XYZ file of C-alpha atoms in Angstrom:
153
model
C 104.686 116.245 102.504
C 103.637 118.215 105.564
C 100.479 117.430 107.564
C 98.797 119.459 110.293
C 95.643 118.408 112.138
C 93.327 120.340 114.462
C 93.534 118.285 117.659
C 90.032 119.404 118.687
C 88.596 117.467 115.721
C 91.062 114.658 114.972
C 93.539 112.476 116.821
C 96.178 109.896 115.883
C 96.812 111.721 112.613
C 99.639 110.331 110.488
C 100.872 110.894 106.976
C 103.651 109.314 104.953
C 105.034 109.121 101.447
C 106.413 105.897 99.985
C 108.686 106.012 96.971
C 107.932 103.096 94.651
C 110.175 104.364 91.873
C 111.885 107.495 90.686
C 108.701 108.949 89.231
C 106.071 107.102 91.278
C 105.129 107.857 94.888
C 102.119 106.910 97.018
C 100.729 108.913 99.939
C 99.022 107.433 102.995
C 97.138 109.563 105.526
C 94.870 108.582 108.388
C 93.192 110.015 111.474
C 90.442 109.312 113.979
C 87.621 111.866 113.870
C 86.504 113.060 117.338
C 83.342 114.907 116.224
C 81.325 114.084 113.087
C 81.925 116.403 110.126
C 78.620 117.549 108.644
C 79.682 120.453 106.421
C 83.264 119.816 105.292
C 84.942 121.913 102.604
C 88.232 121.487 100.755
C 90.277 124.480 99.630
C 92.945 123.586 97.047
C 95.722 126.036 96.184
C 98.612 125.475 93.817
C 101.910 127.352 93.908
C 104.904 127.460 91.552
C 108.439 128.301 92.590
C 109.864 131.543 91.145
C 112.564 132.458 93.719
C 109.775 131.695 96.199
C 106.450 129.839 96.001
C 103.805 132.051 94.364
C 100.131 131.334 93.568
C 99.782 129.508 90.255
C 96.555 128.806 88.326
C 94.494 126.855 90.884
C 92.665 128.320 93.894
C 89.341 126.492 94.312
C 87.051 125.538 97.177
C 84.123 123.139 97.266
C 81.867 121.547 99.846
C 82.347 117.771 100.050
C 78.976 117.100 101.704
C 77.117 119.085 99.047
C 78.952 117.102 96.369
C 78.045 113.768 98.012
C 74.413 114.856 98.288
C 74.435 116.240 94.714
C 73.357 119.667 96.002
C 75.897 121.610 93.966
C 77.616 121.299 90.616
C 81.390 120.951 90.752
C 84.030 122.441 88.506
C 86.807 120.391 86.886
C 88.993 120.382 90.017
C 86.111 119.464 92.315
C 85.072 116.569 90.054
C 88.665 115.344 89.881
C 89.082 115.493 93.677
C 85.775 113.680 94.245
C 86.797 110.880 91.851
C 90.125 110.569 93.689
C 88.342 110.520 97.065
C 86.072 107.695 95.916
C 89.069 105.704 94.688
C 91.563 106.188 97.536
C 89.558 106.956 100.709
C 86.913 105.354 102.895
C 84.811 108.546 102.785
C 81.524 107.884 100.974
C 78.901 110.119 102.614
C 78.313 112.819 105.187
C 78.452 113.061 108.132
C 82.057 111.845 108.226
C 83.055 110.080 111.450
C 85.254 107.339 112.881
C 88.556 106.321 111.330
C 89.230 108.039 107.983
C 92.106 107.331 105.624
C 93.645 108.002 102.247
C 95.455 104.843 101.180
C 97.964 104.402 98.337
C 97.127 107.739 96.714
C 99.224 107.651 93.535
C 101.364 110.658 92.693
C 102.836 109.986 89.262
C 104.806 112.534 87.253
C 102.935 111.289 84.151
C 99.688 112.760 85.537
C 101.090 116.281 85.502
C 103.808 116.585 82.874
C 101.423 117.050 79.924
C 99.491 119.893 81.535
C 102.206 121.621 83.571
C 105.572 123.041 82.649
C 108.841 122.015 84.272
C 109.382 123.460 87.726
C 108.890 123.082 91.448
C 105.329 123.070 92.763
C 103.466 123.106 96.073
C 99.886 121.869 96.518
C 97.947 122.915 99.632
C 94.816 121.005 100.629
C 93.014 122.789 103.470
C 89.996 121.180 105.134
C 87.316 123.141 106.993
C 84.170 122.286 108.957
C 81.983 125.327 108.225
C 84.570 128.032 109.140
C 86.652 125.940 111.566
C 90.042 124.735 110.306
C 90.426 120.927 110.429
C 93.620 119.972 108.623
C 96.216 121.060 106.102
C 98.134 118.749 103.759
C 100.981 120.222 101.734
C 102.709 118.323 98.926
C 105.935 119.471 97.313
C 107.122 118.156 93.965
C 109.146 118.859 90.871
C 108.359 118.153 87.228
C 111.260 117.460 84.895
C 110.102 116.365 81.446
C 113.593 116.171 79.979
C 114.987 114.017 82.764
C 117.488 111.474 81.471
C 118.747 108.484 83.363
C 122.511 108.194 83.653
C 124.027 105.681 81.272
C 125.279 102.442 82.760
C 128.926 101.760 82.160
């Protein structure tokens, strides 16, 4: 996982992955917001590795504040991200200020293996306040559905 923060908007930004098993990882991210976010958008892009990472299926953007205020309808990916935000973050309404975190965000292979083929993937989550870049979180992972554990001797 790679995290980048705009230091004009956030400070004390940290991110970490904890492996809780071979196919189960949790992500923790946190930062202190310097200026309240009133119009925050998330841009999600997915890439698949074919000799290099290339765009694959998902390239969506939605406004978080509009979703909280029920001003706009969300597509499947927006609804999924909002449900995950409600479960794993302390973000509940706009404007967003103070200490924000994503805690114990579960990344299980089981979530993806039924809808995605085997391969290496990259997920980019880019956050914007109107047109100003706030942060970028990049997750790398691999799906192996035919993975077999070595036999114990």
